[in-house]
Coordinates of C-alpha atoms in Angstrom, one line a residue:
M1 CA 167.3 272.9 231.0
D2 CA 166.5 275.1 227.9
A3 CA 163.3 277.1 227.6
S4 CA 161.5 274.8 225.2
R5 CA 162.1 271.7 227.4
R6 CA 161.0 273.6 230.4
K7 CA 157.8 274.5 228.7
K8 CA 157.1 270.9 227.8
W9 CA 157.7 269.8 231.4
V10 CA 155.3 272.6 232.6
A11 CA 152.7 271.4 230.1
W12 CA 152.9 267.8 231.2
A13 CA 152.8 268.9 234.9
A14 CA 149.8 271.1 234.3
A15 CA 148.0 268.2 232.5
L16 CA 148.7 265.9 235.4
A17 CA 147.6 268.5 237.9
I18 CA 144.3 269.0 236.1
F19 CA 143.7 265.2 236.0
V20 CA 144.3 264.9 239.8
V21 CA 142.1 267.8 240.5
L22 CA 139.3 266.4 238.3
M23 CA 139.6 263.0 240.1
L24 CA 139.4 264.7 243.5
V25 CA 136.5 267.1 242.9
T26 CA 134.2 264.8 240.8
P27 CA 132.4 261.7 242.0
A28 CA 133.2 258.3 240.7
I29 CA 131.2 257.1 237.7
P30 CA 130.5 253.3 237.9
Q31 CA 129.6 251.4 234.8
D32 CA 125.8 251.4 234.2
E33 CA 124.6 247.8 233.8
D34 CA 121.9 249.0 231.4
Y35 CA 124.7 249.8 228.9
H36 CA 124.8 246.1 228.0
D37 CA 121.1 246.1 227.1
F38 CA 121.4 246.8 223.3
A39 CA 118.4 247.3 221.1
D40 CA 119.3 244.6 218.5
Q41 CA 119.8 241.3 220.3
R42 CA 118.7 239.0 217.4
T43 CA 120.5 235.8 216.4
L44 CA 120.1 236.0 212.6
F45 CA 122.4 233.3 211.3
L46 CA 125.2 230.8 212.1
G47 CA 124.0 230.9 215.7
I48 CA 125.8 234.2 216.4
P49 CA 124.1 236.1 219.2
N50 CA 123.6 239.8 218.7
T51 CA 124.6 239.1 215.1
L52 CA 124.7 242.5 213.5
N53 CA 126.5 244.1 216.5
V54 CA 129.1 241.3 216.1
I55 CA 129.7 241.2 212.4
S56 CA 129.6 245.0 212.0
N57 CA 133.1 244.9 213.5
I58 CA 134.6 243.2 210.4
P59 CA 135.5 246.5 208.7
F60 CA 137.9 247.3 211.6
L61 CA 139.8 244.1 210.7
F62 CA 140.2 244.9 207.1
V63 CA 141.1 248.6 207.6
G64 CA 143.5 247.8 210.5
I65 CA 145.4 245.1 208.6
T66 CA 145.6 247.2 205.5
G67 CA 147.0 250.1 207.5
L68 CA 149.5 247.9 209.2
V69 CA 150.8 246.5 205.9
L70 CA 151.0 249.9 204.3
C71 CA 152.9 251.3 207.2
H72 CA 155.7 248.8 206.6
Y73 CA 155.5 248.0 202.9
N74 CA 158.0 249.9 200.8
D75 CA 157.5 253.0 202.8
Y76 CA 154.1 253.4 201.2
F77 CA 152.9 256.1 203.6
R78 CA 156.2 258.0 203.5
L79 CA 156.4 258.4 207.2
S80 CA 159.2 260.9 208.2
S81 CA 160.4 259.4 211.5
Q82 CA 160.5 256.3 213.7
G83 CA 158.1 258.0 216.1
E84 CA 155.5 258.4 213.3
L85 CA 156.1 254.8 212.2
W86 CA 155.6 253.3 215.7
S87 CA 152.6 255.6 216.4
W88 CA 150.8 254.8 213.2
T89 CA 151.6 251.1 213.7
L90 CA 150.1 251.1 217.2
F91 CA 147.1 253.0 215.9
F92 CA 146.3 250.4 213.1
A93 CA 147.1 247.6 215.5
G94 CA 144.5 249.0 217.9
V95 CA 142.0 249.3 215.1
T96 CA 142.7 245.6 214.1
A97 CA 142.3 244.6 217.8
V98 CA 138.9 246.4 218.0
A99 CA 137.5 243.9 215.5
F100 CA 138.3 241.0 217.9
G101 CA 137.7 242.8 221.2
S102 CA 134.4 244.4 220.2
S103 CA 133.1 241.2 218.6
Y104 CA 134.0 239.2 221.7
Y105 CA 132.2 241.8 223.9
H106 CA 129.0 241.7 221.8
L107 CA 128.9 238.0 221.9
F108 CA 128.7 238.1 225.7
P109 CA 127.9 241.7 226.8
N110 CA 129.0 242.2 230.4
D111 CA 131.5 244.2 232.4
A112 CA 134.3 241.6 232.1
T113 CA 134.2 241.4 228.3
L114 CA 133.7 245.2 228.0
V115 CA 137.4 245.6 229.0
W116 CA 138.4 243.8 225.8
D117 CA 136.2 246.1 223.8
R118 CA 137.6 249.3 225.2
L119 CA 141.3 248.4 225.6
P120 CA 142.0 248.4 221.8
M121 CA 140.2 251.7 221.5
T122 CA 142.3 253.4 224.1
I123 CA 145.4 252.2 222.2
A124 CA 144.1 253.9 219.1
F125 CA 143.0 257.1 220.9
T126 CA 146.3 257.5 222.7
S127 CA 148.4 256.7 219.6
I128 CA 146.6 259.4 217.7
M129 CA 147.4 262.0 220.4
A130 CA 151.1 261.1 220.1
I131 CA 150.9 261.4 216.4
F132 CA 149.4 264.8 216.7
I133 CA 152.1 265.9 219.1
I134 CA 154.7 264.6 216.6
E135 CA 153.2 266.3 213.6
R136 CA 152.0 269.6 215.1
V137 CA 154.3 270.3 218.1
D138 CA 157.6 268.4 218.2
D139 CA 158.7 265.1 216.8
R140 CA 160.9 264.2 219.8
A141 CA 158.3 265.1 222.4
G142 CA 155.6 263.2 220.6
T143 CA 157.7 260.1 220.2
K144 CA 158.6 260.1 224.0
S145 CA 154.9 260.6 224.8
L146 CA 153.7 257.6 222.9
A147 CA 154.6 254.9 225.6
P148 CA 153.3 257.0 228.6
L149 CA 150.0 257.8 226.8
V150 CA 149.4 254.2 225.7
I151 CA 150.2 252.9 229.2
A152 CA 148.0 255.6 230.8
G153 CA 145.1 254.6 228.5
A154 CA 145.5 250.9 229.3
L155 CA 145.6 251.6 233.1
S156 CA 142.4 253.7 232.8
I157 CA 140.6 250.5 231.6
I158 CA 142.3 247.8 233.6
F159 CA 142.8 249.2 237.1
F160 CA 139.9 251.6 237.5
D161 CA 136.3 250.5 238.4
D162 CA 135.4 254.1 237.4
L163 CA 134.6 255.6 234.0
R164 CA 136.2 259.0 234.7
P165 CA 139.8 258.0 233.5
Y166 CA 138.4 256.3 230.4
A167 CA 136.1 259.2 229.6
L168 CA 139.2 261.5 229.7
V169 CA 141.2 259.2 227.4
Q170 CA 138.3 259.0 225.0
F171 CA 136.9 262.5 224.9
V172 CA 140.0 264.6 225.3
P173 CA 141.3 263.5 221.9
C174 CA 137.9 264.1 220.4
I175 CA 138.1 267.7 221.5
A176 CA 141.8 268.3 221.2
I177 CA 142.4 266.8 217.8
P178 CA 139.9 268.8 215.8
I179 CA 141.0 272.0 217.5
M180 CA 144.7 271.2 216.8
A181 CA 143.9 270.2 213.2
I182 CA 142.3 273.6 212.6
V183 CA 144.6 275.9 214.6
I184 CA 148.1 274.5 214.4
P185 CA 149.9 274.6 211.1
P186 CA 150.3 271.0 209.7
M187 CA 153.5 269.3 208.6
Y188 CA 151.7 267.5 205.8
T189 CA 149.1 268.3 203.1
H190 CA 145.5 267.0 203.1
S191 CA 145.0 268.0 206.8
S192 CA 141.2 268.3 206.2
Y193 CA 141.0 264.5 206.4
W194 CA 141.4 264.8 210.1
L195 CA 138.2 266.7 210.3
W196 CA 136.3 264.2 208.1
A197 CA 137.6 261.5 210.5
A198 CA 136.5 263.5 213.6
G199 CA 133.1 264.1 211.9
F200 CA 132.5 260.4 211.4
Y201 CA 133.5 259.6 215.0
L202 CA 131.1 262.3 216.3
L203 CA 128.3 260.7 214.1
A204 CA 129.2 257.3 215.6
K205 CA 128.8 258.6 219.1
V206 CA 125.4 260.1 218.3
E207 CA 124.3 256.7 216.8
E208 CA 125.5 254.9 219.9
A209 CA 123.5 257.2 222.1
A210 CA 120.4 256.7 219.9
D211 CA 120.7 252.9 219.7
K212 CA 117.1 252.1 220.5
P213 CA 115.4 255.0 218.8
I214 CA 117.2 254.2 215.5
Y215 CA 116.2 250.6 215.8
E216 CA 112.6 251.7 216.1
W217 CA 112.9 254.3 213.3
T218 CA 114.3 251.7 210.9
H219 CA 111.4 249.2 211.8
Q220 CA 113.9 247.0 213.6
I221 CA 116.2 246.5 210.6
V222 CA 119.3 248.0 212.0
S223 CA 120.2 249.5 215.4
G224 CA 122.1 252.7 216.3
H225 CA 125.0 250.6 217.8
T226 CA 125.5 248.6 214.5
L227 CA 125.6 251.9 212.6
K228 CA 128.0 253.3 215.2
H229 CA 130.5 250.5 214.3
L230 CA 130.3 251.2 210.6
C231 CA 130.7 254.9 211.1
A232 CA 133.6 254.5 213.5
A233 CA 135.3 252.2 211.0
M234 CA 135.3 255.2 208.6
V235 CA 137.8 257.0 210.9
P236 CA 140.8 254.8 210.1
V237 CA 139.6 254.7 206.4
F238 CA 139.9 258.5 206.1
L239 CA 143.2 258.5 208.0
A240 CA 144.7 255.8 205.7
L241 CA 143.5 257.8 202.7
M242 CA 145.2 260.9 204.1
L243 CA 148.5 259.0 204.7
A244 CA 148.4 257.6 201.1
K245 CA 147.8 261.1 199.5
R246 CA 149.7 263.5 201.7
T247 CA 153.1 265.1 201.0
I248 CA 155.2 267.5 203.0
E249 CA 153.5 270.8 203.3
P250 CA 155.7 273.4 201.6
E251 CA 154.1 276.3 203.4
R252 CA 152.9 275.4 206.9
V253 CA 149.6 277.3 207.1
S254 CA 146.8 276.3 209.5
L255 CA 143.3 275.4 208.2
F256 CA 142.0 278.3 210.2
Q257 CA 144.3 280.7 208.3
K258 CA 143.3 279.1 204.9
W259 CA 139.7 279.5 205.8
K260 CA 140.2 283.1 206.8
I261 CA 142.0 283.9 203.6
S262 CA 139.3 282.2 201.6
W263 CA 136.6 284.1 203.5
I264 CA 138.3 287.4 202.8
A265 CA 138.7 286.6 199.1
V266 CA 135.0 285.7 198.9
R267 CA 134.0 289.0 200.7
E268 CA 136.3 291.0 198.3
N269 CA 134.8 289.3 195.2
Q270 CA 131.2 290.0 196.5
S271 CA 132.2 293.6 197.1
K272 CA 133.6 293.9 193.6
D273 CA 130.5 292.4 192.1
R274 CA 128.3 294.8 194.0
N275 CA 130.4 297.8 192.8
T276 CA 130.3 296.6 189.3
V277 CA 126.5 296.3 189.4
D278 CA 126.2 299.8 190.9
V279 CA 128.5 301.3 188.2
N280 CA 126.7 299.6 185.4
Y281 CA 123.3 300.7 186.8
G282 CA 124.6 304.2 187.2
Y283 CA 125.9 304.2 183.6
A284 CA 122.6 302.9 182.3
A285 CA 120.7 305.6 184.2
V286 CA 122.9 308.4 182.9
S287 CA 122.6 307.1 179.3
T288 CA 118.8 306.9 179.6
S289 CA 118.5 310.5 181.0
E290 CA 120.7 311.9 178.2
Q291 CA 118.4 310.5 175.6

């Protein structure tokens, strides 16, 4: 076994060990029944209960189908490998399924229907992790990790009456992806779109947490959970735009390095400007004294 492969096995073993330790040392987290008590429970038209929380999932359908079509139509996204193709296909398939799963859940909010809300999201989350491994670490390792990650995500929903596995599947990518997007040199251009997507997802989580306060602040026009759906749908929008615009990066430089170079350039320009002002001021003072 060569050194690079050994490192990959060590990394996977370390991740598994961390997961096992977390499961052993932390208490189980059952689903809170109050989670299903959303602020906006109005039936506004067509007899649809919780109307706005249901129909606000429609953007996921349009974005997901568009992404699926463009993944396979005339190589529109210019994906470099089969691993990328399957990973992005699963991601947009998950986004499309969110439209149906989340709508079904919000029609009948309970623990049983919540499974169909979260399952498509885990497919999207885990596919994104595989994509990042393909793009930023190693194509072969990322491709091989796709199936295990998706299966692990599905199992965290189906076979656990405990939110800890699902929390890991959801929040680890939320932390890891922005950090990897900033620190690890990208294979493609337009890498900053990852940060826009992460920012909208963070905003969506804030709106979800503030469901009832937002409903009151807007005088019961729209709830935080409805806005959460709309903001979360912007994540695949930005990623689809990134795929459409990006090209192979000729010089693989991380966003952190680019920001560092830009910061140094700004500091140098400010220093030059100050020196120019001092010289001009000194010259003017000398000229005045000579007169």
